[in-house]
Short mmCIF file of C-alpha atoms in Angstrom, two decimals:
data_model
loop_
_atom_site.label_atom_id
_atom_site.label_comp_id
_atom_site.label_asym_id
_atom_site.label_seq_id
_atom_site.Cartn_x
_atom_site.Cartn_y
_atom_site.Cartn_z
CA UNK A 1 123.90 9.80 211.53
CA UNK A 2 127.01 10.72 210.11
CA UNK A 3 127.67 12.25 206.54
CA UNK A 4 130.74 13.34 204.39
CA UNK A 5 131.78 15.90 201.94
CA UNK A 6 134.32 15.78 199.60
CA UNK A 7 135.74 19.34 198.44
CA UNK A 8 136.83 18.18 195.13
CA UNK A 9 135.18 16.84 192.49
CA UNK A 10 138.08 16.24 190.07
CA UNK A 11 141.64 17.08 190.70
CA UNK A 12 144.35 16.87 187.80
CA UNK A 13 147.91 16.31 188.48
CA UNK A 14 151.31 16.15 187.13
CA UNK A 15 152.67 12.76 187.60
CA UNK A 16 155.63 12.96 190.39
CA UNK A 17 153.80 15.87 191.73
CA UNK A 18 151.89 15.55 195.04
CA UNK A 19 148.32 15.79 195.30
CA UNK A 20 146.19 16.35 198.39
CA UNK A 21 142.28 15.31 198.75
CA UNK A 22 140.09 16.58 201.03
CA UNK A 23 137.59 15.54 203.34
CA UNK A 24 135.12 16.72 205.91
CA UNK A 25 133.05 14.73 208.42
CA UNK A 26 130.07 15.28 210.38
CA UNK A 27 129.01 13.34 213.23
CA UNK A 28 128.05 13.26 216.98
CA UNK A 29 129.78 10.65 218.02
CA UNK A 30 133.17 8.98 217.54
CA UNK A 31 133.90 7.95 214.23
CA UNK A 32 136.08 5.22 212.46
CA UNK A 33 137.62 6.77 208.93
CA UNK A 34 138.07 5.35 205.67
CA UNK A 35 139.79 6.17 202.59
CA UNK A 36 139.02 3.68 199.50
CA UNK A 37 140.32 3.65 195.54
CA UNK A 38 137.92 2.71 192.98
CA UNK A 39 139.34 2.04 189.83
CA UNK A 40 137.41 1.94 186.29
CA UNK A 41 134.86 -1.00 186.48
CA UNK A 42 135.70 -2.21 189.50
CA UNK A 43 134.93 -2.38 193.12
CA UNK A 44 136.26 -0.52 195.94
CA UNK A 45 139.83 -1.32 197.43
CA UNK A 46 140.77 0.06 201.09
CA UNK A 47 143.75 2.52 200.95
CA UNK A 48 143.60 2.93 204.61
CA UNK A 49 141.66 3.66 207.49
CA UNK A 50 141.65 5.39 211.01
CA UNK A 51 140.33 3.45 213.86
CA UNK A 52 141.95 5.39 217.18
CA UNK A 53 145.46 6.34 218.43
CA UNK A 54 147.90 8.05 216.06
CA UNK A 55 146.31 10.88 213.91
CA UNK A 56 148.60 10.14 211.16
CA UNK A 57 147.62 7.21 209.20
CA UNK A 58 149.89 5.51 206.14
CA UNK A 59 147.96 3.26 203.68
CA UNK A 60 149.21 1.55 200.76
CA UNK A 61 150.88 2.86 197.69
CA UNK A 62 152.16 5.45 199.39
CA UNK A 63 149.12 7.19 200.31
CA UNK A 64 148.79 8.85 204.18
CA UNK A 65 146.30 10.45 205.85
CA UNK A 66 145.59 12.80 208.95
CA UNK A 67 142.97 13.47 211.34
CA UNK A 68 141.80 16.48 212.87
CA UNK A 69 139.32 16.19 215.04
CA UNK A 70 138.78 19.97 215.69
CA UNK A 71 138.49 20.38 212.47
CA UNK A 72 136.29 17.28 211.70
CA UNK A 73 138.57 16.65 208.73
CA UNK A 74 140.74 13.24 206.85
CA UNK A 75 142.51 14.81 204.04
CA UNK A 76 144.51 12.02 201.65
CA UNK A 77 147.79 13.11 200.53
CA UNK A 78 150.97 11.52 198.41
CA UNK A 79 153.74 12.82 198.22
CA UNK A 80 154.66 11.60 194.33
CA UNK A 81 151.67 10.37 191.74
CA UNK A 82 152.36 7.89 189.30
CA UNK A 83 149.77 7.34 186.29
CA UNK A 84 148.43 5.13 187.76
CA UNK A 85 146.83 6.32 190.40
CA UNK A 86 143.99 7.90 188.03
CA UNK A 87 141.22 6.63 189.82
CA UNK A 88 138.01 7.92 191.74
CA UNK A 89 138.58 7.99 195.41
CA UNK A 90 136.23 7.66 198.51
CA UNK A 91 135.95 9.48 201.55
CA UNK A 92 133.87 7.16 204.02
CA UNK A 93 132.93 7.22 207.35
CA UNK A 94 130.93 4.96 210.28
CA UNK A 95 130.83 4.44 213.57
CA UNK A 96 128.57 1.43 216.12
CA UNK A 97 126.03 1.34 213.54
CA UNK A 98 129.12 -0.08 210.61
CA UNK A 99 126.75 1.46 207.95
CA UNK A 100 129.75 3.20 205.71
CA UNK A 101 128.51 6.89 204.88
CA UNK A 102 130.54 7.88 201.44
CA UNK A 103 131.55 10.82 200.35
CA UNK A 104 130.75 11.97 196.18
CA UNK A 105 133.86 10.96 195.52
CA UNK A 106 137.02 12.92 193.86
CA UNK A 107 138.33 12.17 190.53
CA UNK A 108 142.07 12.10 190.29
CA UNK A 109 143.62 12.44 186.73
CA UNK A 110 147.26 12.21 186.72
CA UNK A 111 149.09 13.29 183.14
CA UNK A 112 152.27 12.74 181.87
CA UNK B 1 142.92 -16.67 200.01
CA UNK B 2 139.73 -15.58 197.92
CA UNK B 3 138.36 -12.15 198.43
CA UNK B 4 134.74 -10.75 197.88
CA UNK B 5 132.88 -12.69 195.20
CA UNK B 6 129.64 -11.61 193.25
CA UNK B 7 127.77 -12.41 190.42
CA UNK B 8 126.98 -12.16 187.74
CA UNK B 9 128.96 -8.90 186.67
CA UNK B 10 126.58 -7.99 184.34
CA UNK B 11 122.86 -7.97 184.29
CA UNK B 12 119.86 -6.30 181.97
CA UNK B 13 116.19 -6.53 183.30
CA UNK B 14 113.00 -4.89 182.28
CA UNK B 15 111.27 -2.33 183.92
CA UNK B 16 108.82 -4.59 186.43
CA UNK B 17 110.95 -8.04 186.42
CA UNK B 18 112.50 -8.69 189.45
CA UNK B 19 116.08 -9.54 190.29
CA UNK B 20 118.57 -12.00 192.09
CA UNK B 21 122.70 -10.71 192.82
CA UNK B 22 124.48 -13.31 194.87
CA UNK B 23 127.94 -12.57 197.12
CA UNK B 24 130.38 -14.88 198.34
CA UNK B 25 132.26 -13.03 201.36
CA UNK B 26 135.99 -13.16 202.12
CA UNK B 27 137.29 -16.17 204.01
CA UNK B 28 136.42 -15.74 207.66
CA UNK B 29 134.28 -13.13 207.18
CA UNK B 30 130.82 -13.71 208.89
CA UNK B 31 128.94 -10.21 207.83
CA UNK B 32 127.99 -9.22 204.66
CA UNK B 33 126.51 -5.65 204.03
CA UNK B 34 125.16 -4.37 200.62
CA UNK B 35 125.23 -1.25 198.90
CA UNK B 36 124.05 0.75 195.90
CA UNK B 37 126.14 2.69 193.78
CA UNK B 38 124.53 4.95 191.02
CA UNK B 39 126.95 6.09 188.33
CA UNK B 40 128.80 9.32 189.16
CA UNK B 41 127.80 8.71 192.76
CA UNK B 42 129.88 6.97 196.19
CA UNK B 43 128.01 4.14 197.17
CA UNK B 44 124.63 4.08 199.48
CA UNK B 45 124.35 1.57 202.01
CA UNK B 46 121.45 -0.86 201.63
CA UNK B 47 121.27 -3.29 204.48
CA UNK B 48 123.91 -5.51 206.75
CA UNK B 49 123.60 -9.02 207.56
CA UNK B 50 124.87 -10.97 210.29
CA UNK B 51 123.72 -14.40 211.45
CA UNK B 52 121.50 -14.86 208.73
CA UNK B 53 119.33 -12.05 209.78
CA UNK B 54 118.92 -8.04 208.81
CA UNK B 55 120.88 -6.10 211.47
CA UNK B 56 121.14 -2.46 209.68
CA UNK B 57 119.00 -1.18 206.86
CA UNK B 58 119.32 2.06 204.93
CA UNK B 59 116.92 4.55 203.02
CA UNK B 60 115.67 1.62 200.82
CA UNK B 61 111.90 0.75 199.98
CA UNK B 62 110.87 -2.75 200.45
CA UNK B 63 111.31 -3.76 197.36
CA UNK B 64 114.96 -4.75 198.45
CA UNK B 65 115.29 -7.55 200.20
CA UNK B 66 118.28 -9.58 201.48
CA UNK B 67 119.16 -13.25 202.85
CA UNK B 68 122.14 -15.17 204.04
CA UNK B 69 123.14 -18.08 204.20
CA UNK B 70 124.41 -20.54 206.81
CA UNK B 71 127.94 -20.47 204.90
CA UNK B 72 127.71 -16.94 205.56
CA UNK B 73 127.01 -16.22 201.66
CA UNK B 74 124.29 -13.80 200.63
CA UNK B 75 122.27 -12.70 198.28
CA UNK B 76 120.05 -9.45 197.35
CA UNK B 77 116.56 -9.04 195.63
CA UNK B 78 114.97 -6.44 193.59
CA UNK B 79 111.62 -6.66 192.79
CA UNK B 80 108.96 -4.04 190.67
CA UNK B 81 112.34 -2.96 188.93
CA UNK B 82 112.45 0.83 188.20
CA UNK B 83 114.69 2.71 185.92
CA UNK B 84 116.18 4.37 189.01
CA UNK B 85 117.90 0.96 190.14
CA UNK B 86 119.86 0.80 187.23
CA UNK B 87 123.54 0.99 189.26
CA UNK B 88 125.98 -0.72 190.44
CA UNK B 89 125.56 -3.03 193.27
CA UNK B 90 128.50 -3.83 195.78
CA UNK B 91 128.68 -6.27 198.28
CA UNK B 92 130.93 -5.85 201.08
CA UNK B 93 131.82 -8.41 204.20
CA UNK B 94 133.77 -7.98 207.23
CA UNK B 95 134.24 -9.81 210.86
CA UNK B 96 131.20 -9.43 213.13
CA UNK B 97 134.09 -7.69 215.88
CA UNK B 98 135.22 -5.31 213.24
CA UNK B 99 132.39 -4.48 211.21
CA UNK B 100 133.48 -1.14 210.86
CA UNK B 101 136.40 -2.42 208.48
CA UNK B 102 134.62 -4.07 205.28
CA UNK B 103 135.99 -5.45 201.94
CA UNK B 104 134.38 -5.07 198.65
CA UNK B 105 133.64 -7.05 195.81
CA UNK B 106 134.11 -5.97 192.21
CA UNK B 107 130.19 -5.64 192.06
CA UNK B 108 127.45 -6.65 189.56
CA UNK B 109 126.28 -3.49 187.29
CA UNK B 110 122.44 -3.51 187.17
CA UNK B 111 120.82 -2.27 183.58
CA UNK B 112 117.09 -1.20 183.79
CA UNK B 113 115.33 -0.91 180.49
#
């Protein structure tokens, strides 16, 4: 089974200022990575994922993410916020099995 | 092209009544897995379909049930109601090959009085 821990529960942030969200994994085997944005009253939208190959994945809106496999982590970064990308966002992780593990999710507040 | 439908968006039960949330997946999309999202919480998985049969099931008690459809639609049942299953309830679909990569749908939020 795999599991996931987010290490923030709530970050605020300037808009134009970068913001960074982190994310541990555990599991035994290989894993497939997933970062989704939930927005107020709705459903979950896919900001990017890692499947193999390059440890450096770009999603939309100008999100990115890395992984480090040593140290079992997929931090979300961007480089500039805008306002709106105040949202609660999900660290998730599978792998054969394709039942998504989520994080607790991190609430991002971005402020004028 | 149509993503991840559900309905209805909104529902209130009693404590006791049971309950029916339908799911249309996204075009081309043959798997459908559920999950349960209480507020403040990420989402827990509940069970996958695929070929109109339960592949995967999470933590759940039996008083969740599932069924697709032929079209590749689904739907989710709830019976003996409890407070505890007030949440939100997302459906999700994906292609059999790349089940790993699913889609949600806005969900239906789940009121247990």
């Amino acid at each position: 089974a795999q599991s996931v821990t987010q290490l923030d529960s709530q970050v605020p942030v300037f808009e134009e200022a970068p913001v960074e969200l982190r994310c541990n994994y555990s599991s035994s085997v290989s894993v497939y990575l997933f970062w989704y944005v939930q927005y107020p009253n709705q459903g979950l939208q896919l900001l990017l994922k890692y499947l193999s190959g390059s440890t450096l994945v770009k999603g939309i809106n100008g999100f990115e993410a890395e992984f480090n496999k040593s140290q079992t982590s997929f931090h979300l970064r961007k480089p500039s916020v805008h306002i709106s990308d105040t949202a609660e966002y999900f660290c998730a992780v599978t792998s054969n099995d394709y039942k998504l593990s989520f994080g607790a999710g991190t609430t991002v507040t971005v402020r004028a | 092209d149509a993503g991840v439908t559900q309905s209805p968006t909104h529902l209130i039960k009693t404590r006791g009544q049971q309950v029916t949330l339908r799911c249309s997946p996204k075009s081309g999309h043959d798997t459908v897995s559920w999950y349960q999202q209480a507020l403040g919480q990420g989402p827990q998985f509940i069970f996958q379909y695929y070929e109109e049969e339960e592949r995967q099931r999470g933590n759940f008690p039996d008083r969740f049930s599932g069924h697709q459809f032929p079209n590749y639609s689904s739907e989710l049942n709830v019976n003996a109601l409890w407070l505890g299953d007030s949440a939100l309830y997302l459906c999700a679909s994906s292609f059999r090959s790349r089940a790993y990569e699913q889609y949600f749908g806005p969900g239906t939020r789940l009121t247990v009085t």
